[in-house]
Amino acid sequence: MPRLSDLKLTPGVFAAAASGATIARAARTGTTVNYSDTEAATTIFTVSRLLVGVPRGRRCLTPPKHARSKGGKSCTRLQRVGSFTDADRAGRNSFRFTGRLAGGRLSPGRYQLAATPRAPGATGKTIAASFSVVPHPPLHEPTTRSRRDSRVPR
């Protein structure tokens, strides 16, 4: 049975790529995902958004639309965003995750990446790591100077 360990995302805070695939071999944006596997397998990566919820029994549910009373308990719930697969080999594996899923960019916020290895006839234990997506920096800063300010004084 395949077994994953040492799942790490470096850096843990990044901006999602504006275009491209989910996995890229060379990208300026995104994060590097590193993990180890005991045998060659296909690993399914599931991305879930971490959101605020309210505890109801053993579950964490969506908060009601009306205002919560102060001092009420909260919990963190997972909302599945999407998934992708990667064929790995025994030993150390790594790839560049661009922060894109199903043709769209992940919105800024907190997320969890869960990895589940699957080999023929066996599914391993799921491991997870958290990361954050920040807003994409602007391509160029807007200028605030007017044309009149750029003239040389006489």
XYZ file of N, CA, C and O in Angstrom:
616
model
N 0.841 -1.172 0.000
C 0.000 0.000 0.000
C 0.893 1.244 0.000
O 1.821 1.333 0.794
N 0.613 2.216 -0.883
C 1.434 3.420 -0.918
C 1.194 4.287 0.322
O 0.085 4.346 0.843
N 2.263 4.933 0.790
C 2.154 5.790 1.965
C 2.909 7.088 1.704
O 4.092 7.071 1.340
N 2.226 8.219 1.892
C 2.831 9.534 1.692
C 3.341 10.084 3.014
O 2.819 9.756 4.075
N 4.353 10.965 2.919
C 4.862 11.659 4.099
C 5.514 12.961 3.669
O 5.770 13.188 2.485
N 5.769 13.819 4.635
C 6.504 15.079 4.438
C 5.901 15.985 3.371
O 6.627 16.544 2.550
N 4.589 16.174 3.370
C 3.955 17.089 2.414
C 4.234 18.520 2.840
O 3.874 18.925 3.944
N 4.907 19.280 1.971
C 5.255 20.670 2.271
C 5.006 21.530 1.047
O 5.236 21.095 -0.081
N 4.548 22.760 1.273
C 4.365 23.741 0.213
C 5.289 24.915 0.506
O 5.220 25.504 1.592
N 6.160 25.239 -0.451
C 7.135 26.310 -0.266
C 7.074 27.271 -1.442
O 7.322 26.847 -2.564
N 6.720 28.521 -1.276
C 6.290 29.165 -0.038
C 4.851 28.810 0.302
O 4.084 28.388 -0.559
N 4.475 29.029 1.558
C 3.121 28.721 2.005
C 2.118 29.811 1.677
O 0.919 29.604 1.778
N 2.612 30.991 1.297
C 1.760 32.116 0.899
C 2.228 32.554 -0.478
O 3.415 32.834 -0.675
N 1.298 32.606 -1.448
C 1.683 32.952 -2.811
C 0.508 33.526 -3.582
O -0.640 33.431 -3.145
N 0.800 34.123 -4.736
C -0.237 34.618 -5.646
C -0.457 33.561 -6.720
O 0.493 32.956 -7.217
N -1.711 33.322 -7.071
C -2.031 32.343 -8.111
C -1.647 32.902 -9.476
O -1.706 34.110 -9.711
N -1.255 32.022 -10.373
C -0.863 32.427 -11.719
C -2.070 32.960 -12.482
O -3.199 32.493 -12.312
N -1.836 33.948 -13.341
C -2.914 34.562 -14.114
C -3.411 33.637 -15.217
O -4.569 33.691 -15.615
N -2.541 32.787 -15.730
C -2.935 31.860 -16.791
C -2.062 30.613 -16.700
O -1.074 30.587 -15.980
N -2.446 29.587 -17.460
C -1.649 28.366 -17.498
C -2.354 27.183 -16.874
O -3.529 27.233 -16.524
N -1.588 26.118 -16.715
C -2.112 24.853 -16.199
C -2.027 24.809 -14.677
O -1.429 25.681 -14.045
N -2.584 23.764 -14.084
C -2.536 23.573 -12.639
C -1.122 23.240 -12.177
O -0.653 23.745 -11.170
N -0.449 22.377 -12.934
C 0.929 21.995 -12.628
C 1.827 22.533 -13.726
O 1.554 22.351 -14.911
N 2.906 23.204 -13.320
C 3.850 23.757 -14.286
C 5.261 23.333 -13.891
O 5.564 23.180 -12.710
N 6.084 23.126 -14.865
C 7.475 22.746 -14.569
C 8.307 23.962 -14.187
O 9.198 23.878 -13.372
N 8.011 25.111 -14.776
C 8.727 26.344 -14.436
C 7.713 27.480 -14.438
O 7.086 27.743 -15.448
N 7.543 28.113 -13.295
C 6.593 29.219 -13.195
C 7.103 30.222 -12.169
O 7.744 29.852 -11.192
N 6.819 31.484 -12.409
C 7.244 32.516 -11.466
C 6.292 32.626 -10.293
O 6.684 33.032 -9.214
N 5.026 32.316 -10.521
C 4.061 32.377 -9.428
C 3.716 30.956 -8.983
O 4.031 29.993 -9.655
N 3.069 30.857 -7.841
C 2.683 29.541 -7.339
C 3.604 29.084 -6.226
O 4.321 29.869 -5.614
N 3.579 27.787 -5.972
C 4.351 27.208 -4.885
C 4.882 25.840 -5.302
O 4.316 25.190 -6.186
N 5.964 25.414 -4.678
C 6.518 24.092 -4.941
C 5.949 23.112 -3.918
O 6.017 23.361 -2.714
N 5.382 22.018 -4.410
C 4.823 20.976 -3.549
C 5.840 19.846 -3.490
O 6.235 19.303 -4.523
N 6.286 19.497 -2.290
C 7.239 18.409 -2.064
C 6.588 17.353 -1.181
O 5.901 17.691 -0.222
N 6.819 16.084 -1.512
C 6.316 14.986 -0.693
C 7.094 13.725 -1.019
O 7.794 13.642 -2.025
N 6.982 12.735 -0.139
C 7.632 11.440 -0.336
C 6.566 10.358 -0.431
O 5.532 10.432 0.226
N 6.840 9.340 -1.266
C 5.937 8.210 -1.415
C 6.761 6.932 -1.288
O 7.917 6.877 -1.707
N 6.160 5.894 -0.708
C 6.879 4.639 -0.508
C 6.947 3.806 -1.785
O 7.807 2.937 -1.904
N 6.031 4.053 -2.739
C 6.050 3.324 -4.008
C 5.424 4.183 -5.105
O 4.758 5.174 -4.825
N 5.670 3.812 -6.330
C 5.082 4.540 -7.455
C 3.562 4.430 -7.395
O 3.016 3.354 -7.191
N 2.889 5.576 -7.546
C 1.429 5.604 -7.454
C 0.908 6.851 -8.146
O 1.682 7.712 -8.560
N -0.399 6.941 -8.261
C -1.040 8.165 -8.721
C -1.594 8.849 -7.483
O -2.345 8.242 -6.721
N -1.204 10.091 -7.279
C -1.656 10.820 -6.105
C -2.735 11.818 -6.509
O -2.556 12.573 -7.464
N -3.840 11.788 -5.792
C -4.941 12.719 -6.029
C -4.810 13.856 -5.025
O -4.788 13.622 -3.811
N -4.702 15.074 -5.534
C -4.605 16.265 -4.698
C -5.953 16.974 -4.705
O -6.478 17.296 -5.771
N -6.505 17.205 -3.528
C -7.791 17.883 -3.388
C -7.566 19.222 -2.698
O -6.948 19.273 -1.627
N -8.058 20.296 -3.315
C -7.931 21.639 -2.762
C -9.255 22.015 -2.123
O -10.314 21.934 -2.752
N -9.200 22.414 -0.845
C -10.391 22.848 -0.104
C -10.119 24.206 0.512
O -9.004 24.480 0.958
N -11.147 25.050 0.525
C -11.024 26.374 1.129
C -11.389 26.265 2.606
O -12.351 25.588 2.979
N -10.609 26.928 3.467
C -10.875 26.953 4.901
C -11.781 28.144 5.199
O -11.417 29.286 4.948
N -12.985 27.862 5.730
C -13.963 28.908 6.002
C -14.446 28.824 7.444
O -14.348 27.777 8.085
N -14.992 29.924 7.945
C -15.534 29.968 9.292
C -16.882 29.257 9.301
O -17.681 29.400 8.374
N -17.120 28.483 10.342
C -18.387 27.786 10.495
C -18.850 27.824 11.937
O -18.191 28.422 12.796
N -19.985 27.207 12.192
C -20.505 27.093 13.560
C -20.679 25.616 13.892
O -21.136 24.846 13.055
N -20.283 25.205 15.091
C -20.392 23.792 15.443
C -21.835 23.383 15.703
O -22.582 24.084 16.380
N -22.230 22.256 15.135
C -23.536 21.648 15.369
C -23.289 20.168 15.591
O -23.048 19.429 14.626
N -23.286 19.768 16.854
C -22.941 18.387 17.184
C -21.471 18.159 16.874
O -20.614 18.905 17.321
N -21.184 17.150 16.057
C -19.794 16.870 15.672
C -19.429 17.487 14.337
O -18.336 17.266 13.827
N -20.345 18.229 13.752
C -20.114 18.813 12.427
C -19.849 20.309 12.529
O -20.197 20.958 13.518
N -19.264 20.872 11.486
C -19.030 22.306 11.384
C -19.825 22.783 10.175
O -19.523 22.408 9.040
N -20.847 23.593 10.398
C -21.767 23.997 9.345
C -21.602 25.461 8.956
O -20.979 26.243 9.682
N -22.213 25.833 7.833
C -22.215 27.217 7.375
C -22.920 28.080 8.415
O -23.990 27.712 8.903
N -22.350 29.255 8.763
C -23.019 30.099 9.749
C -24.349 30.632 9.203
O -24.487 30.804 7.987
N -25.318 30.908 10.078
C -26.580 31.463 9.602
C -26.375 32.866 9.042
O -25.395 33.535 9.357
N -27.299 33.310 8.195
C -27.168 34.628 7.574
C -27.345 35.756 8.581
O -26.775 36.823 8.424
N -28.154 35.522 9.625
C -28.323 36.570 10.639
C -27.066 36.638 11.494
O -26.271 35.693 11.550
N -26.883 37.757 12.154
C -25.667 37.981 12.941
C -25.562 36.967 14.064
O -26.548 36.660 14.738
N -24.342 36.469 14.238
C -24.094 35.547 15.344
C -23.978 36.344 16.636
O -23.478 37.467 16.633
N -24.410 35.761 17.732
C -24.276 36.456 19.012
C -22.809 36.476 19.413
O -22.051 35.566 19.099
N -22.423 37.523 20.101
C -21.033 37.635 20.544
C -20.713 36.531 21.527
O -21.554 36.152 22.344
N -19.533 36.014 21.440
C -19.118 34.959 22.342
C -19.514 33.579 21.875
O -19.242 32.601 22.553
N -20.169 33.483 20.723
C -20.549 32.177 20.197
C -19.322 31.415 19.715
O -18.320 31.998 19.322
N -19.402 30.113 19.745
C -18.269 29.294 19.310
C -18.211 29.244 17.787
O -19.232 29.350 17.108
N -16.998 29.087 17.278
C -16.816 28.938 15.832
C -15.890 27.759 15.576
O -15.203 27.285 16.471
N -15.881 27.314 14.340
C -15.018 26.218 13.931
C -14.563 26.499 12.495
O -15.032 27.441 11.863
N -13.656 25.695 12.000
C -13.177 25.850 10.634
C -13.736 24.716 9.790
O -13.557 23.545 10.119
N -14.416 25.082 8.721
C -14.999 24.069 7.841
C -14.264 24.080 6.505
O -13.626 25.068 6.142
N -14.324 22.966 5.803
C -13.665 22.818 4.511
C -14.702 22.828 3.400
O -15.692 22.109 3.467
N -14.456 23.642 2.384
C -15.315 23.665 1.207
C -14.460 23.233 0.018
O -13.516 23.918 -0.358
N -14.788 22.088 -0.561
C -13.999 21.534 -1.664
C -14.057 22.456 -2.873
O -15.128 22.870 -3.303
N -12.882 22.773 -3.426
C -12.784 23.655 -4.583
C -12.550 22.846 -5.852
O -13.133 23.129 -6.893
N -11.697 21.833 -5.772
C -11.405 21.002 -6.937
C -10.268 20.047 -6.646
O -9.740 20.008 -5.533
N -9.884 19.271 -7.670
C -8.805 18.306 -7.484
C -8.041 18.102 -8.777
O -8.513 18.474 -9.857
N -6.855 17.522 -8.653
C -6.020 17.170 -9.794
C -5.153 15.999 -9.398
O -5.056 15.660 -8.211
N -4.545 15.317 -10.372
C -3.719 14.150 -10.081
C -2.288 14.368 -10.553
O -2.024 15.207 -11.415
N -1.392 13.590 -9.974
C 0.012 13.611 -10.371
C 0.557 12.197 -10.240
O 0.353 11.540 -9.215
N 1.209 11.715 -11.292
C 1.844 10.398 -11.243
C 3.195 10.564 -10.554
O 4.028 11.354 -10.999
N 3.386 9.865 -9.451
C 4.650 10.002 -8.724
C 5.452 8.718 -8.742
O 4.998 7.690 -9.237
N 6.649 8.796 -8.221
C 7.544 7.645 -8.156
C 7.902 7.401 -6.692
O 7.641 8.244 -5.843
N 8.505 6.270 -6.424
C 8.938 5.975 -5.063
C 10.036 6.955 -4.677
O 10.921 7.263 -5.473
N 9.956 7.491 -3.462
C 10.949 8.456 -3.003
C 10.405 9.876 -3.045
O 9.210 10.109 -2.989
N 11.334 10.838 -3.171
C 10.990 12.264 -3.158
C 10.318 12.666 -4.463
O 10.773 12.305 -5.544
N 9.246 13.456 -4.368
C 8.527 13.978 -5.523
C 8.299 15.467 -5.327
O 8.122 15.925 -4.193
N 8.282 16.222 -6.421
C 7.973 17.645 -6.331
C 7.418 18.132 -7.665
O 7.699 17.559 -8.720
N 6.601 19.170 -7.586
C 6.076 19.839 -8.771
C 5.686 21.251 -8.375
O 5.623 21.595 -7.195
N 5.437 22.074 -9.383
C 5.056 23.466 -9.163
C 3.536 23.596 -9.314
O 2.996 23.342 -10.389
N 2.840 23.967 -8.214
C 1.394 24.194 -8.234
C 1.175 25.682 -8.474
O 1.646 26.522 -7.715
N 0.459 26.017 -9.540
C 0.309 27.414 -9.953
C -0.815 28.156 -9.233
O -0.929 29.375 -9.382
N -1.654 27.448 -8.488
C -2.778 28.107 -7.831
C -3.986 28.222 -8.751
O -4.870 29.045 -8.531
N -4.013 27.388 -9.798
C -5.138 27.380 -10.744
C -5.780 25.997 -10.740
O -5.089 24.989 -10.653
N -7.111 25.973 -10.837
C -7.861 24.724 -10.898
C -8.969 24.873 -11.926
O -9.657 25.898 -11.933
N -9.141 23.872 -12.762
C -10.228 23.846 -13.752
C -10.280 25.124 -14.575
O -11.345 25.668 -14.833
N -9.122 25.631 -14.964
C -9.062 26.805 -15.825
C -9.251 28.130 -15.120
O -9.251 29.176 -15.755
N -9.411 28.140 -13.795
C -9.611 29.384 -13.065
C -8.599 29.567 -11.955
O -8.032 28.600 -11.442
N -8.381 30.796 -11.592
C -7.436 31.149 -10.543
C -8.116 31.026 -9.180
O -9.287 31.384 -9.032
N -7.403 30.517 -8.171
C -7.949 30.460 -6.817
C -8.093 31.879 -6.280
O -7.205 32.710 -6.457
N -9.202 32.155 -5.607
C -9.428 33.461 -4.990
C -8.524 33.607 -3.776
O -8.157 32.617 -3.148
N -8.181 34.841 -3.406
C -7.385 35.023 -2.196
C -8.094 34.439 -0.982
O -9.314 34.563 -0.835
N -7.339 33.758 -0.130
C -7.900 33.144 1.065
C -7.035 32.007 1.559
O -5.943 31.756 1.041
N -7.534 31.290 2.571
C -6.816 30.154 3.164
C -7.337 28.862 2.574
O -8.546 28.677 2.414
N -6.404 27.938 2.292
C -6.756 26.669 1.645
C -6.023 25.517 2.297
O -5.051 25.703 3.033
N -6.489 24.295 1.982
C -5.821 23.065 2.403
C -5.621 22.200 1.172
O -6.534 22.055 0.352
N -4.425 21.635 1.032
C -4.123 20.694 -0.041
C -4.011 19.313 0.583
O -3.132 19.067 1.415
N -4.923 18.417 0.223
C -4.926 17.050 0.744
C -4.439 16.112 -0.348
O -4.847 16.229 -1.505
N -3.551 15.188 -0.009
C -2.971 14.252 -0.970
C -3.314 12.823 -0.571
O -3.093 12.417 0.573
N -3.863 12.062 -1.540
C -4.223 10.663 -1.307
C -3.571 9.790 -2.373
O -3.852 9.956 -3.562
N -2.671 8.852 -1.990
C -2.018 7.998 -2.986
C -2.894 6.804 -3.361
O -3.583 6.232 -2.506
N -2.863 6.452 -4.644
C -3.612 5.280 -5.116
C -2.717 4.464 -6.033
O -2.175 4.977 -7.001
N -2.600 3.192 -5.697
C -1.897 2.224 -6.535
C -2.934 1.168 -6.912
O -3.995 1.107 -6.300
N -2.660 0.347 -7.918
C -3.641 -0.674 -8.287
C -4.037 -1.536 -7.094
O -3.205 -2.186 -6.465
N -5.315 -1.486 -6.728
C -5.839 -2.298 -5.644
C -5.611 -1.771 -4.249
O -5.947 -2.446 -3.283
N -5.033 -0.568 -4.106
C -4.762 -0.056 -2.765
C -4.839 1.471 -2.749
O -4.400 2.131 -3.688
N -5.408 1.993 -1.677
C -5.468 3.436 -1.458
C -4.817 3.734 -0.125
O -5.156 3.127 0.894
N -3.875 4.682 -0.128
C -3.159 5.030 1.092
C -3.874 6.087 1.906
O -4.925 6.609 1.523
N -3.280 6.428 3.047
C -3.831 7.416 3.956
C -3.633 8.825 3.400
O -2.595 9.136 2.815
N -4.619 9.694 3.608
C -4.563 11.076 3.147
C -3.753 11.921 4.124
O -3.912 11.805 5.340
N -2.871 12.774 3.577
C -2.155 13.751 4.388
C -2.469 15.133 3.815
O -2.875 15.254 2.648
N -2.302 16.181 4.624
C -2.704 17.518 4.184
C -1.728 18.576 4.657
O -0.997 18.382 5.638
N -1.727 19.713 3.941
C -0.937 20.885 4.303
C -1.755 22.115 3.941
O -2.520 22.106 2.973
N -1.592 23.183 4.708
C -2.330 24.420 4.474
C -1.478 25.422 3.706
O -0.251 25.402 3.789
N -2.166 26.312 2.986
C -1.499 27.395 2.281
C -2.460 28.556 2.131
O -3.659 28.422 2.373
N -1.929 29.714 1.749
C -2.751 30.907 1.542
C -2.461 31.491 0.176
O -1.315 31.501 -0.276
N -3.514 31.984 -0.467
C -3.383 32.678 -1.741
C -3.629 34.156 -1.461
O -4.604 34.516 -0.794
N -2.728 35.000 -1.954
C -2.847 36.446 -1.784
C -3.225 37.072 -3.123
O -3.057 36.444 -4.173
N -3.733 38.299 -3.116
C -4.076 38.944 -4.388
C -2.857 39.056 -5.294
O -1.733 39.245 -4.825
N -3.086 38.937 -6.581
C -2.010 39.034 -7.563
C -1.524 40.473 -7.609
O -2.329 41.394 -7.667
N -0.207 40.718 -7.578
C 0.283 42.098 -7.631
C -0.029 42.719 -8.991
O -0.041 42.026 -10.010
N -0.267 44.035 -9.023
C -0.546 44.682 -10.314
C 0.670 44.608 -11.226
O 1.812 44.582 -10.760
N 0.428 44.568 -12.538
C 1.526 44.480 -13.493
C 2.393 45.726 -13.474
O 3.597 45.658 -13.540
N 1.780 46.893 -13.402
C 2.531 48.131 -13.273
C 1.738 49.092 -12.417
O 0.521 49.111 -12.433
N 2.471 49.878 -11.654
C 1.852 50.820 -10.742
C 1.165 51.939 -11.522
O 1.728 52.459 -12.480
N -0.036 52.322 -11.129
C -0.684 53.443 -11.809
C 0.050 54.740 -11.482
O 0.522 54.936 -10.361
N 0.163 55.582 -12.464
C 0.851 56.856 -12.244
C -0.146 57.869 -11.721
O -1.288 57.929 -12.160
N 0.294 58.664 -10.758
C -0.578 59.682 -10.183
C -0.170 61.072 -10.647
O -0.871 62.031 -10.384
N 0.966 61.178 -11.308
C 1.421 62.483 -11.778
C 0.643 62.872 -13.030
O 0.424 62.072 -13.912
N 0.278 64.124 -13.093
C -0.407 64.606 -14.286
C 0.636 65.052 -15.305
O 1.820 65.172 -15.010
N 0.184 65.302 -16.483
C 1.091 65.749 -17.544
C 1.749 67.071 -17.183
O 2.907 67.303 -17.475
N 0.986 67.918 -16.537
C 1.505 69.237 -16.167
C 2.665 69.113 -15.166
O 3.626 69.864 -15.230
N 2.585 68.144 -14.245
C 3.648 67.960 -13.250
C 4.941 67.453 -13.858
O 6.004 67.633 -13.279
N 4.872 66.816 -15.002
C 6.080 66.239 -15.568
C 6.891 67.243 -16.375
O 7.995 66.950 -16.801
N 6.363 68.436 -16.583
C 7.135 69.458 -17.305
C 8.257 70.011 -16.440
O 8.139 70.112 -15.238
N 9.314 70.398 -17.085
C 10.444 70.996 -16.389
C 10.131 72.470 -16.142
O 9.726 73.188 -17.056
N 10.296 72.946 -14.890
C 10.006 74.359 -14.610
C 10.997 75.273 -15.333
O 12.161 74.945 -15.481
N 10.510 76.452 -15.761
C 11.386 77.400 -16.481
C 11.914 78.467 -15.605
O 11.485 78.924 -14.669
